[in-house]
């Protein structure tokens, strides 16, 4: 390492990374510096140096930019002789954190600007700063002590001491984490028993409902005998996946409430459109899948194209909804992630094969009760543990922006309030076009019951969202006061399971962790059953006539295959580093989402749209959204809405150019929906 007070000209810099040493060729600095700090991201290099007058000059070099150093706003005038810097996330953006002898500063890399943050009295000079996990920075001092700064809660702790034979300057993140790891509370026998009983009850429910499964109609639509309130809880539970149960509080804990607004749009926009327009279509046409409507409105090719997109999305989704919860659960339960996946995948496949959609719905009902009840209990316990400091900590959370509903600006490259609101337009079309949700409407005895089930789900979204976001903010307040209870380097998404395991009374963690298992299984079982329904109804029965028994047998075979596929995919994601590949495939599937929603919007809201126009709109929207992703900085939240609008506009224009629709549309658009 270069010594301080050496004149430093940058022309060739060697950067040590996880994968080894990389060489970055950089132009000479415009002036020499006696004291400096340097740090880099994947594409940018930052340097702050002291001039001979004691001023701090701050520079950035973008490797994909102009090839020149760009001077940025300086944080002020102070000495960098005992300073270190690191790149870490603050819950909102990646930031450069600058630690000095006096005041500490952070620089927001996304939007610019410096802010002060809390300092700590260290025992000796700083040697190095190392980023750990998603929210920690370790500072190593000359005397070998390690101080941890948590960027979310703005708290400090001394957590370890390096042995004398370890080089202070070369201590890596893996070594530091091994020294600082906090032992979580053991899951315990009682919790394992409760977990086992809960999961076994899922299988028993599947066995119970298997006695009613005589035909494919029973397997996919439960004989249309499900009460509206159970169907409503199931719709809500399907949307409330294990990822959501953990991610929603984690998002509020790490950032703010800016994802709360889209949930409001479910009640105000998605539910009315679906209840008064699309549910009547689905019920009066007596369909098994949402895509049968598209055949009647457009053509069989549109139906099969839309159904194929849906099945492909479910194949993509199944591995993810198993892998991500399993990863978090393995962290807090010490059950290997592969075994978490196998347990959830196999048990889920068993009860779904046995009980069909009826077992899926009733296990959803149980899951919703457990998860909402558990979240409410956690909220109460957190507030009790704050010991009268609620007002002070709430004020601290307010000052930190934790209650903010989002950034208010016209910037379309960031997740501003405007961007989030606009993105909700396409995001909530799942209530219209997603067979996983639509299938619930079809299991109720009547059209009115189906509408009541949807309203039940939509209304539940508001108090549950309030609960989960408030829970996330409460977790932030709790760990501001109990920061020593946090494991250094832990994932932010693990914060809720971590609290459940370490802070709840014995027995409760077993029930809630079981609920998280069940929530992941709920997402998987819905995908398995609905994808099987789409394959049989939209593809197999179009070419082959099968008896009721043959359809049921094929439905169960497909369910097993889908379940095994989802489980195997999740295991592969856990075993091999193919997450980037799945991100790529998910992105490719995302190209078609707007076109899928466009089919339903064009079909229901226009008289002129025809099959050629609808397919052209879907194709053009794929090309358009690919171009937007590759060549613009538009925030990815807007991709779905941009794709939807493109599909609808192009679809309508092409329909007019090709003569419009010549079919009898009685009962197929909003202009004739009164006709049954």
XYZ file of C-alpha atoms in Angstrom:
676
model
C 0.000 0.000 0.000
C 1.208 3.480 -0.816
C 2.295 5.470 2.197
C 0.655 8.699 3.176
C 2.347 11.946 2.157
C 3.514 10.370 -1.102
C 2.687 12.327 -4.243
C 0.149 10.131 -6.034
C -0.426 10.203 -9.794
C -3.075 7.773 -11.014
C -2.358 6.124 -14.332
C -2.682 2.406 -13.555
C -4.607 1.049 -10.593
C -4.863 -2.550 -9.495
C -8.169 -3.306 -7.781
C -8.592 -6.334 -5.550
C -12.004 -7.946 -5.953
C -13.656 -11.152 -4.874
C -12.593 -12.826 -8.106
C -9.002 -11.647 -7.963
C -7.015 -8.645 -9.216
C -8.348 -6.451 -11.986
C -6.378 -3.785 -13.813
C -8.116 -0.505 -14.521
C -6.359 1.868 -16.916
C -7.109 5.424 -15.810
C -5.864 8.805 -17.053
C -3.442 10.841 -14.979
C -4.906 12.923 -12.194
C -4.868 16.670 -12.847
C -2.880 17.324 -9.662
C -0.931 15.473 -6.951
C -2.377 14.738 -3.489
C -0.565 14.210 -0.206
C -3.489 12.383 1.449
C -6.284 10.596 -0.337
C -8.884 7.834 -0.168
C -10.042 5.705 -3.084
C -12.920 3.299 -3.673
C -14.724 1.850 -6.660
C -18.017 0.305 -7.767
C -18.422 -2.098 -10.668
C -18.099 0.715 -13.239
C -16.971 3.844 -11.407
C -13.891 4.863 -9.492
C -14.029 7.574 -6.799
C -11.131 9.484 -5.284
C -10.981 12.213 -2.663
C -7.685 13.994 -2.063
C -6.290 16.791 0.073
C -4.764 19.711 -1.832
C -1.761 21.540 -0.426
C -4.203 24.137 0.946
C -6.089 21.469 2.900
C -9.132 21.466 0.625
C -10.817 18.159 -0.279
C -11.331 17.640 -3.989
C -13.652 14.829 -5.043
C -13.462 13.043 -8.404
C -15.252 10.299 -10.296
C -14.075 8.251 -13.252
C -16.773 6.345 -15.188
C -15.194 3.476 -17.112
C -18.101 3.470 -19.561
C -18.197 7.248 -19.915
C -16.078 9.955 -21.515
C -12.732 8.554 -20.400
C -12.014 11.663 -18.338
C -12.077 12.444 -14.641
C -15.138 14.407 -13.539
C -14.883 16.671 -10.520
C -17.865 16.463 -8.164
C -19.038 18.633 -5.313
C -16.629 18.464 -2.379
C -17.816 17.496 1.122
C -15.769 20.300 2.706
C -12.356 21.021 4.154
C -10.768 18.472 6.477
C -7.814 16.138 6.698
C -7.792 12.750 4.962
C -4.624 11.613 6.719
C -6.606 9.125 8.805
C -9.569 8.324 6.595
C -11.160 5.345 4.842
C -14.044 4.896 2.420
C -16.388 2.116 1.319
C -19.375 1.654 -0.992
C -22.534 0.399 0.715
C -26.298 0.714 0.342
C -28.260 2.972 2.692
C -31.644 1.356 2.014
C -32.370 3.729 -0.866
C -29.246 3.997 -3.032
C -25.621 2.938 -3.212
C -23.543 5.491 -1.319
C -19.891 6.283 -0.738
C -19.228 6.366 3.008
C -16.257 8.489 4.070
C -14.876 7.978 7.588
C -12.479 10.595 8.988
C -11.005 11.675 12.319
C -13.745 14.275 12.639
C -17.080 14.304 10.844
C -18.187 11.360 8.682
C -19.888 11.914 5.336
C -21.852 9.881 2.817
C -22.248 10.632 -0.881
C -25.347 9.360 -2.731
C -24.007 7.893 -5.976
C -27.424 7.869 -7.674
C -28.556 11.449 -7.058
C -25.414 13.144 -5.736
C -25.021 15.246 -2.614
C -23.189 14.839 0.687
C -24.704 14.301 4.126
C -23.148 13.936 7.547
C -23.699 10.770 9.581
C -22.825 9.711 13.080
C -19.243 9.272 14.251
C -17.700 6.919 16.813
C -14.704 7.377 19.078
C -12.244 4.770 17.787
C -9.273 3.532 19.813
C -6.673 4.156 17.086
C -6.229 5.175 13.464
C -8.372 3.615 10.747
C -6.480 1.244 8.466
C -9.233 -0.022 6.203
C -12.990 0.011 5.546
C -14.699 -3.157 4.229
C -18.310 -3.497 3.069
C -20.130 -6.499 4.550
C -23.426 -7.881 3.292
C -26.111 -5.356 2.373
C -25.900 -2.825 5.209
C -22.650 -3.139 7.190
C -19.230 -1.519 6.961
C -16.353 -2.829 9.054
C -13.621 -0.386 10.086
C -10.265 -1.943 10.982
C -7.969 0.088 13.199
C -4.206 -0.054 13.685
C -4.596 -1.888 16.999
C -6.568 -4.676 15.260
C -10.028 -3.804 16.540
C -13.024 -4.093 14.212
C -15.872 -1.613 14.483
C -19.114 -2.265 12.649
C -21.221 0.581 11.268
C -24.785 -0.333 10.260
C -25.907 1.975 7.456
C -29.656 1.478 7.947
C -29.944 2.121 11.665
C -26.959 4.527 11.815
C -25.504 2.593 14.765
C -22.024 1.455 15.800
C -20.594 -1.454 17.726
C -17.160 -2.924 18.380
C -17.572 -6.554 17.460
C -14.200 -8.285 17.056
C -10.411 -8.083 17.330
C -8.004 -9.383 14.704
C -5.253 -11.714 15.853
C -1.731 -10.318 15.791
C -0.685 -12.413 12.798
C -3.390 -10.995 10.491
C -2.443 -8.109 8.214
C -4.784 -5.233 9.089
C -4.700 -3.967 5.519
C -5.457 -7.309 3.868
C -8.192 -8.661 6.168
C -11.015 -9.641 3.813
C -14.786 -9.624 4.271
C -14.993 -13.393 4.798
C -12.518 -13.285 7.669
C -14.266 -10.316 9.287
C -17.667 -11.983 9.038
C -16.308 -15.151 10.637
C -15.162 -13.081 13.609
C -18.302 -10.990 13.944
C -21.075 -13.546 13.437
C -23.715 -13.584 16.159
C -25.114 -16.962 17.138
C -28.865 -16.954 16.674
C -31.154 -18.677 19.107
C -31.482 -22.411 18.398
C -34.709 -23.350 16.648
C -35.378 -25.955 19.337
C -37.328 -29.210 19.517
C -40.696 -27.591 20.250
C -40.415 -25.347 17.203
C -39.434 -28.295 15.019
C -42.426 -30.268 16.303
C -44.798 -27.387 15.557
C -43.265 -26.996 12.095
C -43.670 -30.712 11.386
C -47.285 -30.798 12.627
C -48.199 -27.746 10.544
C -46.686 -29.126 7.362
C -48.223 -32.557 7.962
C -51.634 -30.907 8.338
C -51.235 -29.513 4.796
C -50.834 -33.046 3.447
C -53.770 -34.332 5.504
C -55.967 -31.580 4.086
C -54.982 -32.719 0.601
C -55.924 -36.279 1.510
C -59.271 -35.134 2.905
C -60.259 -33.222 -0.231
C -59.016 -35.980 -2.531
C -62.263 -37.855 -1.796
C -64.193 -35.170 -3.709
C -61.941 -35.125 -6.773
C -63.851 -37.200 -9.329
C -63.408 -35.101 -12.496
C -61.144 -32.412 -13.915
C -63.858 -29.894 -13.029
C -63.472 -30.934 -9.380
C -59.684 -30.832 -9.586
C -59.486 -27.381 -11.212
C -62.711 -25.667 -10.116
C -63.645 -27.551 -6.908
C -67.066 -28.279 -8.396
C -67.767 -24.523 -8.003
C -68.667 -25.116 -4.342
C -66.086 -22.936 -2.537
C -67.611 -20.223 -0.266
C -66.913 -16.670 -1.441
C -65.043 -15.753 1.746
C -62.678 -18.733 1.415
C -62.046 -17.934 -2.251
C -61.365 -14.306 -1.249
C -58.859 -15.334 1.412
C -57.234 -17.647 -1.133
C -56.878 -14.825 -3.687
C -55.345 -12.689 -0.976
C -53.108 -15.553 0.170
C -51.934 -16.248 -3.381
C -50.779 -12.641 -3.705
C -49.304 -12.792 -0.163
C -46.427 -15.114 -0.973
C -43.619 -15.975 1.410
C -41.468 -13.501 -0.493
C -44.028 -10.765 0.186
C -44.391 -11.755 3.847
C -40.665 -11.288 4.359
C -39.919 -8.646 1.722
C -42.631 -6.103 2.572
C -41.503 -5.552 6.194
C -37.877 -5.761 5.012
C -38.496 -3.026 2.452
C -40.082 -0.719 5.016
C -37.264 -1.560 7.446
C -34.543 -0.699 4.943
C -36.207 2.178 3.062
C -39.721 3.601 3.411
C -43.412 3.141 2.531
C -43.181 3.907 -1.170
C -44.550 0.469 -2.130
C -47.680 1.031 -0.072
C -49.400 3.214 -2.692
C -49.630 0.473 -5.383
C -51.480 -1.737 -2.908
C -54.075 1.004 -2.526
C -54.581 0.853 -6.291
C -55.796 -2.743 -5.990
C -58.928 -1.576 -4.182
C -59.384 1.633 -6.175
C -58.567 0.447 -9.706
C -57.935 -3.277 -10.171
C -60.892 -4.579 -8.138
C -63.625 -2.439 -9.797
C -62.378 -3.191 -13.324
C -62.140 -6.915 -12.632
C -65.384 -7.226 -10.645
C -67.655 -5.298 -13.001
C -66.117 -6.137 -16.374
C -64.126 -9.360 -16.446
C -65.731 -11.592 -13.820
C -69.079 -11.400 -15.701
C -67.281 -12.475 -18.892
C -65.582 -15.429 -17.226
C -68.654 -16.622 -15.353
C -71.212 -16.192 -18.142
C -69.002 -17.860 -20.734
C -68.502 -20.813 -18.351
C -64.755 -20.997 -18.997
C -62.084 -22.993 -17.176
C -59.254 -20.583 -17.980
C -59.142 -16.832 -18.615
C -57.692 -17.512 -22.063
C -60.866 -19.190 -23.325
C -62.359 -15.698 -23.354
C -59.618 -14.601 -25.760
C -60.535 -17.342 -28.227
C -64.182 -16.289 -28.230
C -63.225 -12.622 -28.562
C -60.333 -12.981 -31.040
C -59.138 -16.404 -32.213
C -57.692 -19.692 -31.060
C -54.169 -18.468 -31.887
C -54.512 -15.547 -29.473
C -55.794 -17.902 -26.788
C -52.914 -20.341 -27.195
C -50.303 -17.575 -27.376
C -51.587 -15.962 -24.169
C -51.826 -19.300 -22.366
C -48.291 -20.240 -23.440
C -46.964 -16.970 -21.991
C -48.762 -17.686 -18.727
C -47.417 -21.248 -18.443
C -43.900 -20.064 -19.225
C -44.144 -17.406 -16.512
C -45.292 -19.997 -13.979
C -42.388 -22.285 -14.873
C -40.083 -19.348 -14.214
C -41.881 -18.380 -11.025
C -41.926 -21.754 -9.309
C -38.183 -22.035 -8.793
C -37.920 -18.484 -7.492
C -40.802 -18.717 -4.988
C -39.179 -21.817 -3.512
C -35.567 -20.695 -3.582
C -35.786 -17.206 -2.057
C -37.849 -18.138 1.039
C -35.728 -21.274 1.493
C -32.614 -19.109 1.487
C -33.958 -16.873 4.252
C -35.373 -19.783 6.250
C -32.091 -21.684 6.076
C -30.376 -18.625 7.545
C -32.519 -18.560 10.671
C -33.385 -22.248 11.197
C -30.036 -23.842 10.271
C -31.935 -26.275 8.060
C -29.826 -26.569 4.866
C -31.346 -24.558 2.026
C -31.596 -27.649 -0.195
C -33.629 -29.473 2.444
C -35.906 -26.450 2.879
C -36.593 -26.588 -0.852
C -37.164 -30.346 -0.904
C -39.508 -30.264 2.106
C -41.625 -27.462 0.675
C -41.597 -28.765 -2.881
C -42.464 -32.399 -2.185
C -45.106 -31.774 0.489
C -46.727 -29.133 -1.676
C -46.783 -31.435 -4.675
C -48.344 -34.230 -2.616
C -51.282 -32.268 -1.222
C -51.927 -30.466 -4.523
C -51.995 -33.749 -6.440
C -54.356 -35.221 -3.863
C -56.756 -32.369 -3.227
C -56.580 -30.170 -6.311
C -57.691 -26.541 -6.165
C -59.921 -27.203 -3.156
C -56.926 -28.239 -1.044
C -55.004 -25.265 -2.401
C -57.742 -22.822 -1.371
C -58.274 -24.173 2.134
C -54.550 -24.354 2.886
C -54.391 -20.735 1.706
C -57.075 -19.844 4.237
C -55.084 -21.421 7.074
C -51.889 -19.744 5.878
C -53.505 -16.277 5.811
C -54.805 -16.667 9.367
C -51.408 -17.776 10.672
C -49.383 -15.126 8.859
C -51.626 -12.163 9.635
C -52.063 -13.294 13.244
C -48.329 -13.797 13.616
C -47.511 -10.411 12.083
C -49.963 -8.710 14.445
C -48.423 -10.513 17.431
C -44.922 -9.460 16.345
C -46.081 -5.863 16.057
C -47.447 -5.900 19.600
C -44.303 -7.526 21.004
C -42.007 -5.022 19.281
C -43.931 -2.061 20.675
C -43.816 -3.620 24.150
C -40.043 -4.140 23.872
C -39.402 -0.477 23.036
C -39.922 0.355 26.726
C -41.533 3.756 26.388
C -39.160 5.022 23.701
C -41.780 4.760 20.959
C -42.130 8.515 20.506
C -38.394 9.152 20.351
C -37.734 6.260 17.985
C -40.723 7.180 15.796
C -39.329 10.721 15.489
C -35.970 9.217 14.548
C -37.665 7.046 11.917
C -39.530 10.094 10.589
C -36.295 12.082 10.293
C -34.718 9.138 8.459
C -37.561 9.205 5.906
C -38.976 5.831 6.953
C -42.594 7.015 6.683
C -42.150 8.641 3.281
C -44.473 7.505 0.491
C -41.789 8.076 -2.100
C -39.652 10.610 -3.835
C -41.762 13.366 -5.389
C -40.311 14.330 -8.753
C -40.856 13.905 -12.486
C -37.719 11.772 -12.790
C -38.671 8.592 -14.660
C -35.338 6.888 -14.036
C -35.868 6.440 -10.292
C -38.655 4.759 -8.221
C -40.427 8.058 -7.586
C -44.022 8.283 -6.421
C -45.103 9.020 -9.994
C -43.228 6.010 -11.370
C -44.718 3.687 -8.761
C -48.268 4.922 -9.399
C -47.941 4.541 -13.167
C -46.391 1.090 -12.812
C -49.418 -0.087 -10.805
C -51.544 0.210 -13.955
C -49.950 -2.859 -15.522
C -48.899 -4.650 -12.332
C -52.463 -5.190 -11.132
C -53.680 -6.660 -14.411
C -52.850 -9.982 -12.781
C -56.382 -9.822 -11.343
C -57.634 -9.914 -14.943
C -55.138 -12.017 -16.893
C -53.436 -14.344 -14.379
C -55.057 -17.774 -14.387
C -53.785 -18.320 -10.837
C -56.150 -15.575 -9.634
C -58.921 -15.971 -12.212
C -59.316 -19.632 -11.280
C -60.468 -18.588 -7.801
C -63.346 -16.578 -9.275
C -64.506 -19.714 -11.050
C -64.593 -21.945 -7.943
C -67.481 -20.044 -6.313
C -71.165 -20.965 -6.819
C -72.206 -17.753 -8.636
C -71.089 -14.562 -10.328
C -72.078 -12.501 -7.302
C -70.092 -14.804 -5.014
C -67.050 -14.430 -7.299
C -67.300 -10.650 -7.085
C -67.584 -10.826 -3.305
C -64.457 -12.996 -3.178
C -62.524 -10.383 -5.159
C -63.734 -7.526 -2.945
C -62.768 -9.553 0.135
C -59.226 -9.893 -1.161
C -58.996 -6.235 -2.226
C -60.305 -4.886 1.082
C -57.946 -7.126 3.066
C -55.028 -5.659 1.142
C -55.362 -2.277 2.881
C -55.146 -3.277 6.579
C -52.605 -6.004 5.819
C -50.382 -3.554 3.927
C -50.637 -1.099 6.810
C -49.679 -3.903 9.183
C -46.679 -5.124 7.185
C -45.280 -1.676 6.441
C -45.791 -0.586 10.049
C -44.092 -3.805 11.118
C -41.088 -2.979 8.944
C -40.817 0.487 10.460
C -41.201 -1.007 13.937
C -38.358 -3.427 13.170
C -36.233 -0.436 12.204
C -37.091 1.278 15.502
C -36.412 -1.925 17.454
C -32.979 -2.530 15.936
C -31.998 1.119 16.293
C -32.296 0.424 20.013
C -30.999 -3.178 19.918
C -28.405 -2.963 17.142
C -26.113 -5.422 18.927
C -28.740 -8.095 18.283
C -28.206 -7.860 14.513
C -25.931 -10.346 12.804
C -23.217 -8.508 10.877
C -23.535 -8.920 7.121
C -27.009 -10.449 7.238
C -29.431 -9.976 4.359
C -32.055 -7.273 4.877
C -34.707 -9.711 3.616
C -33.878 -11.960 6.571
C -34.710 -9.304 9.154
C -38.251 -10.504 9.900
C -37.382 -14.235 10.189
C -34.369 -13.192 12.310
C -36.654 -11.309 14.696
C -39.148 -14.181 14.775
C -36.500 -16.722 15.726
C -34.554 -14.629 18.234
C -37.183 -12.470 19.916
C -40.456 -14.432 20.072
C -41.412 -16.801 22.917
C -40.649 -20.500 22.429
C -43.210 -22.164 20.191
C -44.214 -19.043 18.276
C -41.180 -19.168 15.954
C -42.126 -22.710 14.963
C -45.654 -21.638 14.017
C -44.596 -18.532 12.121
C -41.709 -20.189 10.311
C -44.170 -22.940 9.405
C -46.437 -20.202 8.078
C -43.602 -18.904 5.903
C -43.037 -22.449 4.623
C -46.757 -22.682 3.908
C -46.790 -19.313 2.152
C -44.040 -20.469 -0.195
C -45.941 -23.708 -0.735
C -49.111 -21.701 -1.414
C -47.432 -19.844 -4.269
C -46.108 -23.115 -5.686
C -49.374 -25.045 -5.405
C -51.273 -22.254 -7.159
C -48.801 -22.275 -10.039
C -48.881 -26.068 -10.345
C -52.661 -26.364 -10.388
C -53.336 -23.359 -12.618
C -50.590 -24.189 -15.110
C -51.988 -27.728 -15.361
C -55.446 -26.288 -16.007
C -54.064 -24.047 -18.753
C -52.194 -26.895 -20.487
C -55.201 -29.230 -20.461
C -57.899 -26.690 -21.311
C -56.021 -24.501 -23.780
C -53.890 -27.107 -25.543
C -54.765 -30.769 -24.923
C -58.545 -30.496 -25.212
C -58.235 -28.402 -28.370
C -56.909 -31.471 -30.189
C -58.042 -34.479 -28.150
C -61.297 -35.521 -26.550
C -60.700 -37.010 -23.110
C -63.110 -38.505 -20.630
C -63.477 -36.922 -17.187
C -61.330 -39.649 -15.611
C -58.613 -39.234 -18.250
C -58.567 -35.483 -17.728
C -58.216 -35.962 -13.967
C -55.402 -38.485 -14.439
C -53.563 -36.154 -16.812
C -54.108 -33.220 -14.424
C -52.414 -35.104 -11.609
C -49.526 -36.210 -13.829
C -48.944 -32.623 -14.973
C -49.131 -31.384 -11.385
C -46.428 -33.862 -10.349
C -44.237 -32.834 -13.292
C -44.658 -29.131 -12.548
C -43.945 -29.719 -8.858
C -40.792 -31.702 -9.587
C -39.685 -29.091 -12.111
C -40.122 -26.242 -9.612
C -38.317 -28.156 -6.872
C -35.440 -29.179 -9.132
C -35.088 -25.643 -10.457
C -34.925 -24.182 -6.956
C -32.282 -26.766 -5.964
C -30.231 -25.825 -9.022
C -30.486 -22.155 -8.061
C -29.226 -23.054 -4.592
C -26.461 -25.369 -5.799
C -25.113 -23.494 -8.808
C -24.575 -19.828 -9.455
C -27.264 -19.582 -12.155
C -29.233 -16.749 -10.600
C -27.984 -14.376 -13.283
C -29.258 -16.756 -15.963
C -32.658 -16.813 -14.336
C -32.649 -13.026 -14.171
C -32.019 -13.005 -17.906
C -34.808 -15.485 -18.648
C -37.192 -13.603 -16.330
C -36.371 -10.429 -18.201
C -37.143 -12.153 -21.497
C -40.480 -13.408 -20.166
C -41.201 -9.878 -18.954
C -41.162 -8.741 -22.566
C -44.500 -10.488 -23.098
C -46.384 -9.306 -19.998
C -47.659 -6.079 -21.552
C -48.893 -7.947 -24.613
C -50.769 -10.391 -22.391
C -52.573 -7.573 -20.600
C -53.146 -5.836 -23.939
C -55.162 -8.828 -25.202
C -57.687 -8.423 -22.400
C -57.855 -4.619 -22.573
C -58.351 -4.615 -26.343
C -60.862 -7.417 -26.146
C -63.100 -5.943 -23.467
C -62.847 -2.210 -24.125
C -62.996 -1.994 -27.949
C -65.269 -3.208 -30.727
C -62.753 -2.767 -33.552
C -59.804 -4.824 -32.240
C -59.245 -8.095 -34.091
C -56.878 -11.049 -33.752
C -54.313 -9.691 -36.234
C -54.190 -6.385 -34.391
C -53.931 -8.015 -30.963
C -51.042 -10.263 -32.044
C -49.291 -7.368 -33.796
C -49.636 -5.236 -30.671
C -48.097 -7.998 -28.547
C -45.212 -8.446 -30.994
C -44.449 -4.720 -31.284
C -44.653 -4.263 -27.508
C -41.963 -6.972 -27.102
C -39.622 -5.178 -29.499
C -40.407 -1.777 -27.984
C -39.810 -2.820 -24.389
C -36.582 -4.589 -25.365
C -35.375 -1.354 -26.972
C -36.382 0.632 -23.877
C -34.473 -1.772 -21.613
C -31.344 -1.677 -23.746
C -31.142 1.940 -24.838
C -32.859 4.095 -22.223
C -32.505 4.701 -18.494
C -36.257 4.431 -17.865
C -36.876 2.784 -14.504
C -37.767 -0.889 -14.824
C -40.998 -0.347 -12.833
C -42.375 1.384 -15.946
C -41.572 -1.433 -18.359
C -44.887 -3.221 -17.805
C -47.025 -0.101 -18.269
C -45.012 1.007 -21.315
C -45.430 -2.451 -22.816
C -49.175 -2.483 -22.082
C -49.808 0.946 -23.605
C -47.764 0.034 -26.687
C -49.638 -3.237 -27.145
C -53.018 -1.509 -26.901
C -52.172 1.419 -29.221
C -50.464 -0.681 -31.883
C -53.107 -3.396 -31.598
C -55.947 -0.952 -32.132
C -54.250 0.844 -35.050
C -53.399 -2.414 -36.836
C -56.955 -3.643 -36.267
C -58.321 -0.545 -38.004
C -55.854 -1.000 -40.855
C -56.918 -4.631 -41.338
C -60.654 -3.967 -41.471
C -61.573 -4.113 -37.804
C -63.468 -6.933 -36.163
C -66.116 -8.755 -38.209
C -67.177 -11.225 -35.486
C -70.388 -11.179 -33.491
C -69.246 -9.653 -30.180
C -72.479 -10.103 -28.258
C -71.568 -10.624 -24.581
C -67.831 -10.185 -25.255
C -67.249 -6.448 -24.731
C -68.378 -3.900 -22.163
C -70.857 -2.595 -24.738
C -72.870 -5.820 -24.725
C -71.968 -7.467 -21.445
C -75.575 -7.448 -20.268
C -76.286 -10.249 -22.703
C -75.649 -13.667 -21.239
